[in-house]
XYZ file of C-alpha atoms in Angstrom:
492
model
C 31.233 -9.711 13.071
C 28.724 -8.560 14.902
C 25.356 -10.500 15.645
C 22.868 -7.846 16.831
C 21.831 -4.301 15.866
C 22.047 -1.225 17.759
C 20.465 2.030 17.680
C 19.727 4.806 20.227
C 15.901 5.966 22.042
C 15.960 8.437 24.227
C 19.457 8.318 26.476
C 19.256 4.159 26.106
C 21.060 2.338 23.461
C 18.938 -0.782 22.385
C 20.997 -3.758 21.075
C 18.590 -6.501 19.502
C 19.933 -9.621 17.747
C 16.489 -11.061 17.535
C 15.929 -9.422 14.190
C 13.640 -10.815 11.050
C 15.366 -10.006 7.936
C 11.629 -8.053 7.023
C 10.821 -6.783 10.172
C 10.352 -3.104 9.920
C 10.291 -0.759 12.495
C 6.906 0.396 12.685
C 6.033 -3.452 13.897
C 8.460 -3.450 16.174
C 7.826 0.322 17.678
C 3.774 -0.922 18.241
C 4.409 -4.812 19.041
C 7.611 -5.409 21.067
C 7.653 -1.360 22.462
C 4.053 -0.708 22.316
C 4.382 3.128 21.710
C 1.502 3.044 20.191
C 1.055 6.701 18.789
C 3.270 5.743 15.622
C 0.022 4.425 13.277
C -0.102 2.244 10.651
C -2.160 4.191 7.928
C -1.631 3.398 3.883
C 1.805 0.909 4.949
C 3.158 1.686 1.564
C 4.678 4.814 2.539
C 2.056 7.088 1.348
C -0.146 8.743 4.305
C 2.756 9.797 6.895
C 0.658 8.530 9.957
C 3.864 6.032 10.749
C 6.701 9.103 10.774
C 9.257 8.936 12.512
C 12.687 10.903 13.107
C 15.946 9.399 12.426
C 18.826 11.307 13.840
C 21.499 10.704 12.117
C 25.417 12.072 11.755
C 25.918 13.709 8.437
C 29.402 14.927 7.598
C 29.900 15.113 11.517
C 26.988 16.363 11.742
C 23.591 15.824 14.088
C 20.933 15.544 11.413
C 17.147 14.943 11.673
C 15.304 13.383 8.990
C 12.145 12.272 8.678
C 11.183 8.860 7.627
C 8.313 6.207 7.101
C 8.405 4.042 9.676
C 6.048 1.434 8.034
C 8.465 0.769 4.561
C 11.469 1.066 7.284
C 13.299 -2.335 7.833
C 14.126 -2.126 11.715
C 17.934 -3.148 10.794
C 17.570 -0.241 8.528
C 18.006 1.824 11.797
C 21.196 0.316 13.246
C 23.764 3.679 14.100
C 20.367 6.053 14.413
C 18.248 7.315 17.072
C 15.035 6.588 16.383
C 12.632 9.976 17.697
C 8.668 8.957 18.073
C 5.710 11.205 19.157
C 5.705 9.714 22.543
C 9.829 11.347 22.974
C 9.028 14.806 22.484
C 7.109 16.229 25.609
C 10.198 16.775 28.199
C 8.900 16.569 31.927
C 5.371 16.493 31.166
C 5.460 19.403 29.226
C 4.555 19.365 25.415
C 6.951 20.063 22.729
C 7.104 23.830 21.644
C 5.487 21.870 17.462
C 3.310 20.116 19.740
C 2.012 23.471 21.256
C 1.997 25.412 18.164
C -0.698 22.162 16.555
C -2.722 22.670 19.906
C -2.917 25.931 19.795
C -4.034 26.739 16.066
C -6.544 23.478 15.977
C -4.233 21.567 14.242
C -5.637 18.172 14.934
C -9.529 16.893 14.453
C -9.252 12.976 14.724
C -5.722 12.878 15.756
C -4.861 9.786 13.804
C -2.696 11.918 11.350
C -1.371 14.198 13.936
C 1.770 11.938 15.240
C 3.103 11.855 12.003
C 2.631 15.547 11.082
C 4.023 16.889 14.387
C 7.216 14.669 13.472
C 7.593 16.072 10.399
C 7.665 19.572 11.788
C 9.778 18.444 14.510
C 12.609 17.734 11.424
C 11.932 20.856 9.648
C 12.252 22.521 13.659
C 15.534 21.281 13.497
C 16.275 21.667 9.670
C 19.008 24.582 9.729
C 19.153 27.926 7.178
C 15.430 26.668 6.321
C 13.714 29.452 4.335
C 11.120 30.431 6.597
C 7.520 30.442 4.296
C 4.482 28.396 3.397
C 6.796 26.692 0.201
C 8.981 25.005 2.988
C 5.820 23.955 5.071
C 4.248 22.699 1.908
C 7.134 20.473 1.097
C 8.119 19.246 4.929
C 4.306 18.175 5.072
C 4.170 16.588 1.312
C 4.057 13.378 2.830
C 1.639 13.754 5.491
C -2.608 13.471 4.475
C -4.651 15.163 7.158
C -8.421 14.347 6.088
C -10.531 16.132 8.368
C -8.026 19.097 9.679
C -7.054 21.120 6.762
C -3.766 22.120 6.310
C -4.167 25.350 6.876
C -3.767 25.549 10.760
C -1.359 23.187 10.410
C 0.560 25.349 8.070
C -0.041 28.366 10.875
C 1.679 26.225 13.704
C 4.427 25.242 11.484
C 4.785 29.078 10.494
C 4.962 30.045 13.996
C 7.328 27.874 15.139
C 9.281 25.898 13.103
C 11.488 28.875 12.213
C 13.239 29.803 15.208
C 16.424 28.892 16.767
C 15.757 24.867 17.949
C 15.115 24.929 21.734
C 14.349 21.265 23.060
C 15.902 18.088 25.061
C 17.215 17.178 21.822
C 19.085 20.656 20.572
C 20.195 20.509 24.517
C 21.694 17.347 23.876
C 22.732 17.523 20.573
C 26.071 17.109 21.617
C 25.674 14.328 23.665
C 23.605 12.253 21.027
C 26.173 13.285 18.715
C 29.118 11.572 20.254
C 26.954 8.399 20.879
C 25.933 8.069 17.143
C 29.414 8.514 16.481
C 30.654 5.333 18.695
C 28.113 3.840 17.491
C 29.788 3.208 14.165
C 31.820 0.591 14.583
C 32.843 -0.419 11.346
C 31.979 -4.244 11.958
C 29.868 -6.390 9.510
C 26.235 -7.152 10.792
C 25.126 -10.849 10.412
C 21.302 -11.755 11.944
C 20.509 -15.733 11.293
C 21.879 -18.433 9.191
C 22.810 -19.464 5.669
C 19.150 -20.034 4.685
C 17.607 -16.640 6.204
C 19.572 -13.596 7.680
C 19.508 -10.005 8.089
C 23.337 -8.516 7.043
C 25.019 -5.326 6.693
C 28.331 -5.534 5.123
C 30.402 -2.359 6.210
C 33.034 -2.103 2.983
C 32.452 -3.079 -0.626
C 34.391 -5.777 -0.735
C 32.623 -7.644 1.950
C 29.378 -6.525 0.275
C 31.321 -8.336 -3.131
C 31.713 -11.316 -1.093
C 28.657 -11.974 0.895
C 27.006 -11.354 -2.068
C 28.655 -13.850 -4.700
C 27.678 -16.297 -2.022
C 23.865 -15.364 -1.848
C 23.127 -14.368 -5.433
C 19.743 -15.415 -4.167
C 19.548 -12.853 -1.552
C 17.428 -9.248 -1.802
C 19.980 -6.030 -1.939
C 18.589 -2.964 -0.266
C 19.069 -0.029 -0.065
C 16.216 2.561 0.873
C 13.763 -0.009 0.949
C 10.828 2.262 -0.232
C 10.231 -0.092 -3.465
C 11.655 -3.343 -1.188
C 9.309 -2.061 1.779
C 5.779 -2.554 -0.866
C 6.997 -6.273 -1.324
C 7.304 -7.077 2.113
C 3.733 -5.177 3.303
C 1.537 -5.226 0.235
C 2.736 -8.359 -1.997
C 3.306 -10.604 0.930
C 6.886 -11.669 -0.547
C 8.956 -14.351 1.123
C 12.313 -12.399 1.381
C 14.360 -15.196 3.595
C 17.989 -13.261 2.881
C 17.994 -9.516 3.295
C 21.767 -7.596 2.531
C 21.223 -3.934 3.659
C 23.603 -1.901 1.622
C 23.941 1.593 3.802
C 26.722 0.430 6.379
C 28.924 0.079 3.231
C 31.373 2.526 3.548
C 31.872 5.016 1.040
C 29.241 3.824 -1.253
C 26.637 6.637 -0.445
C 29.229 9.379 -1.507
C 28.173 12.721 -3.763
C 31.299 14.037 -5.334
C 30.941 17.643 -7.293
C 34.115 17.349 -10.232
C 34.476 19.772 -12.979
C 32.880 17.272 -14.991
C 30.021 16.496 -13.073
C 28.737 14.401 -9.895
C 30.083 11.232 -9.040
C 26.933 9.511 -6.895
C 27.205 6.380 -4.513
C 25.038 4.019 -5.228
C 23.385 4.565 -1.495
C 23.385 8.387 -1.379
C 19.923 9.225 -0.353
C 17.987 11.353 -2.649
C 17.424 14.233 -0.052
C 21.318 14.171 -0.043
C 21.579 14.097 -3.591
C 19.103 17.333 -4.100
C 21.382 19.794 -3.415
C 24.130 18.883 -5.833
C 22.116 17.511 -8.631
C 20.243 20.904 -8.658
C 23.352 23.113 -8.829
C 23.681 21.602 -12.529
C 20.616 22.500 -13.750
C 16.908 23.702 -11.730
C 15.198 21.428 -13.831
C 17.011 18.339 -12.349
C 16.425 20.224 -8.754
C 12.345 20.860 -9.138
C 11.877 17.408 -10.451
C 14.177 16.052 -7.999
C 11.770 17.714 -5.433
C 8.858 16.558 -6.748
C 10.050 12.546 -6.346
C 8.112 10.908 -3.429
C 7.826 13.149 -0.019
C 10.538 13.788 2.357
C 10.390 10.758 3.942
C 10.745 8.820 0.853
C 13.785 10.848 -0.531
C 15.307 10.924 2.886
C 15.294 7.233 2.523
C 14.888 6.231 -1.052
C 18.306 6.211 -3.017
C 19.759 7.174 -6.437
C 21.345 3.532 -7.184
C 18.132 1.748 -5.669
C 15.732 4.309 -8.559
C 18.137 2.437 -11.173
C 18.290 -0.574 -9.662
C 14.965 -1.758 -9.811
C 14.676 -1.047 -13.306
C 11.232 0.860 -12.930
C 9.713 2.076 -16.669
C 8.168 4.476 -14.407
C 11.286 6.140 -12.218
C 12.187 9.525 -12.269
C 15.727 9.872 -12.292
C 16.685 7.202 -15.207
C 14.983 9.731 -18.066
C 17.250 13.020 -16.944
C 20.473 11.099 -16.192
C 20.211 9.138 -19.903
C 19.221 12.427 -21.580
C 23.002 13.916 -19.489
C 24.523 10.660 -20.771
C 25.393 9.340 -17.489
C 27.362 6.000 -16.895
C 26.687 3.503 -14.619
C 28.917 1.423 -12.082
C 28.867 -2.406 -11.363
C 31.112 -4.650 -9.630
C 30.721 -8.899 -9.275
C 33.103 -10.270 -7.182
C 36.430 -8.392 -7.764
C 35.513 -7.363 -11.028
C 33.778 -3.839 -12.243
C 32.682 -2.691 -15.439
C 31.025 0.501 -16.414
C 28.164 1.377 -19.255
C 26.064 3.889 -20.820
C 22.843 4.162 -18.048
C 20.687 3.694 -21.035
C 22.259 0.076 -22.128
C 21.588 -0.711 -18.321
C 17.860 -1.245 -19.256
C 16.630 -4.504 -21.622
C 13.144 -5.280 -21.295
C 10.266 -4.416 -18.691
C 11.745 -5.747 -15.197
C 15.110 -7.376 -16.811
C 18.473 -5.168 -16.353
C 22.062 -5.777 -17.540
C 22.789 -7.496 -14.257
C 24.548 -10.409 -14.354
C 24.030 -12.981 -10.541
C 25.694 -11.319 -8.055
C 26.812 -8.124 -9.599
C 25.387 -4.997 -8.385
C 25.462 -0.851 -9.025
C 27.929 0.667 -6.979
C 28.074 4.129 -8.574
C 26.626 7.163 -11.025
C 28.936 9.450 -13.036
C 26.507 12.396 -14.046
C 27.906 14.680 -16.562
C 27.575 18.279 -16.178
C 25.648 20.269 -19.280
C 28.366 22.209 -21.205
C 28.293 25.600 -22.193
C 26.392 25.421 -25.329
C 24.024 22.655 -23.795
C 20.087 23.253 -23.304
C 18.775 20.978 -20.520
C 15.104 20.580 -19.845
C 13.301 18.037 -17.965
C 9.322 17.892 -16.942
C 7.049 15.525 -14.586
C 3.829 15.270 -15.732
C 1.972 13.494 -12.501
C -2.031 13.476 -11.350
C -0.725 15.644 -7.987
C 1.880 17.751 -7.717
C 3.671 15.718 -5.198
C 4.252 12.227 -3.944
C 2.733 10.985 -7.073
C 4.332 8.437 -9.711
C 4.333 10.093 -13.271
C 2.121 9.623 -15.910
C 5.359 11.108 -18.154
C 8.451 11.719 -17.339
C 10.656 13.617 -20.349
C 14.011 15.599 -20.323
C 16.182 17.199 -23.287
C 19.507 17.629 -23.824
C 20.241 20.072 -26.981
C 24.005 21.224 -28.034
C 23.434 24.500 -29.807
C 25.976 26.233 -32.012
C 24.777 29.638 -33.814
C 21.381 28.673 -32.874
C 21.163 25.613 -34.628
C 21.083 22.572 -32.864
C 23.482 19.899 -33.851
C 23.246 17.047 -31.302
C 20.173 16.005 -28.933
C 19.242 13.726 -26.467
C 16.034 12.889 -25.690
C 14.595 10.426 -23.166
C 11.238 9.214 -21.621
C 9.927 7.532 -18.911
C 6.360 6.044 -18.434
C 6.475 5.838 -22.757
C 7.650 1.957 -22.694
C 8.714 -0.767 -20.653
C 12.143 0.728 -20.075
C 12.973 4.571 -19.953
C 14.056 5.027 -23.204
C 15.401 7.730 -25.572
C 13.391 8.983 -28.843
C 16.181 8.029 -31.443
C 13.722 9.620 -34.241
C 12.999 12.654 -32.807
C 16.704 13.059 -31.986
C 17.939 12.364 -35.781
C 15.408 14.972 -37.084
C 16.274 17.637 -34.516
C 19.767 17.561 -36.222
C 19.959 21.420 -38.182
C 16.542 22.222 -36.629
C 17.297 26.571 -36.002
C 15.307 27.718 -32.660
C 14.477 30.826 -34.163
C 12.800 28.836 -37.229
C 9.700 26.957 -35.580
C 9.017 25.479 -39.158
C 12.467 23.396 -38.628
C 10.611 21.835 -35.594
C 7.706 20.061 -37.406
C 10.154 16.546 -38.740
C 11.022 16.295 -34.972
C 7.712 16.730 -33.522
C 6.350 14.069 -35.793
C 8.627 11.518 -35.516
C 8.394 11.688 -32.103
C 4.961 9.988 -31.977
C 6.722 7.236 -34.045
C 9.199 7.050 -31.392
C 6.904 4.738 -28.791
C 3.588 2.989 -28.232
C 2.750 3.302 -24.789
C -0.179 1.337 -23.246
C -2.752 2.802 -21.335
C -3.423 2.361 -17.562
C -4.585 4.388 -14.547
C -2.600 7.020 -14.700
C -3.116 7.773 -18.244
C -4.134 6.755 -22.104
C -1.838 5.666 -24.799
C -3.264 8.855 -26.842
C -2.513 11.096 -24.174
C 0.694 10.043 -23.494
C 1.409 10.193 -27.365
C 0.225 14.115 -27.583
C 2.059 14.574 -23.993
C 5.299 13.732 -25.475
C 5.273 15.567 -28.515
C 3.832 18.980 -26.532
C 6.747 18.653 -24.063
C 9.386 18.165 -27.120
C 7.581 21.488 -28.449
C 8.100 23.322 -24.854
C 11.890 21.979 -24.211
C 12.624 23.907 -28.058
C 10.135 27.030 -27.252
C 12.305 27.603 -23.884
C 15.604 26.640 -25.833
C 14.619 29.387 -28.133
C 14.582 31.921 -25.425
C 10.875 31.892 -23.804
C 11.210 32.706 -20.108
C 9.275 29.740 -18.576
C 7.069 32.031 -16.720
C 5.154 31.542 -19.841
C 5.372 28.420 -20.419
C 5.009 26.970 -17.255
C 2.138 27.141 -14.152
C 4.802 27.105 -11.410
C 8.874 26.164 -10.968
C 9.913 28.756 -13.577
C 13.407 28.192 -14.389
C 14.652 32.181 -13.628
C 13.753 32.311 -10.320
C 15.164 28.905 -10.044
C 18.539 30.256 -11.136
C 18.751 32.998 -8.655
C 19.206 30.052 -5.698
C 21.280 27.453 -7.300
């Protein structure tokens, strides 16, 4: 057991057992190291002013990821180095992003500028990167810049960010390499007491344990739901149980029948995989927070919470995926769907918890579709999230699944829609119309800021209408404004 956590800056390995169970990192970067140039912006994981880097080892590998340091419990961080602005000038001498920013007027106010030049610093070291604006776009997704522009940001990035890496930290990615990796102990982290403590169990069946103890206790994962309770509802979380020193549970397993997920597999390392079974799974997937958030936000935690409004529980339930729990010594699988009761209430029993995702592939006469229909384009919670699953024989379509989130208080499939697709012939349109009316009888969503019950209502039933005009054979560059599914297929 060990009593303190450890994590790497620079060429010093700082070991703290003075540790809050909610303590995040961006406090104690600016209060107990006062490197100041990390800001505290939005602290809710929005703006990107509080980015940091988190090198971490990846399947042996040095890996750079960007995350938000705010939403970021500072036990989170145990095994990483942790990269701020102030670490990437090397004898006085700026860091080749750095120069790039300076040089194209990247930066007006500066208060945004630590965070963006991190973020390029990850895509700088982000291998096989495909080098144009797209990439920039999406590395930057999570950073605001309100007086700049992005455009000479974009420039900067352009110019540099493509190249072979050549810094302190490329120099010495050996070195921080081997660190990381003895680093990793393998020993259970307890901070505190019985009443309040910070632990990181480092196999399931300690997690099992520690946590049939402290039913009471908050599981976490990513924190980037977990992190808004501790900064903007002022919760009292006394017993924190950080889940990602559990070995094995953050796997992502490609089988012939689909993807096995770990309940702590990070969406960014998710992406990848989920997108090679259909590009509608990997441009929504995309499209789910920024890159900090999916570098730290995971597939389990998206279920976990139970969110009406989460973007992975619609597509999974419409590819009938089951879900994994385990209480004590005991596990149990069930339909994902089933997993969701009422509006914040799961099928969860005290002290059991998700430890794992079977996904399964589309077969060959499957249709998959799946749309996010959000204010912005990115980092932005949907207003309604919908994805289709049609088995089509001779053109007809004999089974479908259908699912919604943002439509109710759970995600939830349209049961009525799905019996009255049954028969429906793509080529026939006029076999559509019992579907795309029962559809509307299929929920009664409330209205709030991100959208009216009406709209919602004639959202739904237009999507159902574009998932069959695309299953009939319209290429999507007509049917959609951008992420058309063709040239999606050329990369996956």
């Amino acid at each position: 057991m060990r009593e303190a956590i450890r994590f790497l800056r620079g060429d010093q390995i700082i070991e703290l057992s003075d540790v809050a169970p909610t303590e995040t990192l961006l406090d104690y970067l600016r209060l107990s190291e006062r490197k100041v140039g990390t800001k505290e912006g939005c602290n809710e994981g929005d703006c990107g002013a509080c980015t940091v880097a988190l090198g971490r080892l990846v399947d042996g590998q040095l890996v750079y990821e960007p995350v938000n340091a705010c939403i970021q419990l500072l036990g989170q961080v145990d095994g990483c180095e942790v990269v701020t602005i102030e670490d990437l000038a090397e004898d006085g001498r700026l860091h080749p992003v750095q120069e790039a920013l300076a040089r194209h007027h990247g930066s007006q106010c500066g208060f945004c500028t630590s965070g963006i030049a991190i973020s390029l610093f990850t895509l700088y070291h982000q291998p096989a990167a495909t080098p144009d604006r797209r990439t920039v776009n999406e590395a930057l997704a999570g950073n605001l810049c309100r007086c700049t522009g992005y455009r000479p940001i974009a420039d900067a990035a352009l110019e540099v960010c493509f190249a072979e890496p050549d810094d302190q930290f490329s120099r010495r990615a050996d070195q921080i390499a081997e660190t990381l990796a003895g680093l990793h102990d393998g020993e259970e982290i307890f901070i505190g007491d019985e009443t309040s403590f910070f632990a990181a169990p480092a196999s399931i069946d300690a997690l099992a344990d520690l946590y049939s103890r402290h039913p009471d206790a908050t599981l976490v994962a990513g924190a980037t739901d977990v992190g808004l309770w501790i900064t903007k509802q002022l919760r009292d979380l006394p017993k924190i149980i950080w889940l990602g020193r559990v070995a094995f549970l953050d796997r992502v397993e490609a089988i012939e029948e689909g993807l096995i997920i770990g309940a702590t597999a990070s969406l960014a390392r998710v992406e990848p995989q989920i997108a090679r079974l259909d590009p509608d799974l990997g441009a929504v997937w995309s499209r789910i927070g920024s890159r900090q958030v999916r570098a730290s936000g995971t597939v389990g935690g998206n279920i976990a919470n139970g969110s009406p409004i989460g973007d992975t529980p619609p597509m999974l339930i419409a590819l009938g995926a089951m879900l994994e729990l385990r209480k004590g010594e005991t596990a149990r699988t069930l339909p994902l769907e089933d997993f969701f009761i009422d509006y914040g209430k799961q099928d969860r029993g005290e002290g059991e918890f998700v430890t794992g995702i079977f996904v399964p592939a589309p077969g060959p006469n499957d249709v998959f579709r799946a749309y996010k229909i959000s204010k912005r384009f990115d980092q932005d919670i949907s207003a309604v999230m919908a994805a289709f699953l049609f088995t089509i024989e001779e053109g007809r379509i004999i089974h479908a699944r259908v699912a919604f989130g943002g439509m109710a208080a759970t995600p939830k499939r349209a049961r009525r829609a799905e019996a009255a697709l049954g028969g429906a012939v793509l080529a026939e349109p006029g076999t559509w119309g019992r579907a795309l009316k029962a559809i509307e009888r299929d929920f009664a969503p409330i209205s709030d800021m991100r959208a009216s019950a009406e709209y919602r209502v004639k959202v739904s039933r237009s999507l159902l209408a574009k998932a069959l005009v695309e299953a009939a054979g319209m290429p999507s560059d007509r049917t959609r404004v951008q992420g058309h599914r063709e040239a999606a297929e050329t990369l996956v």
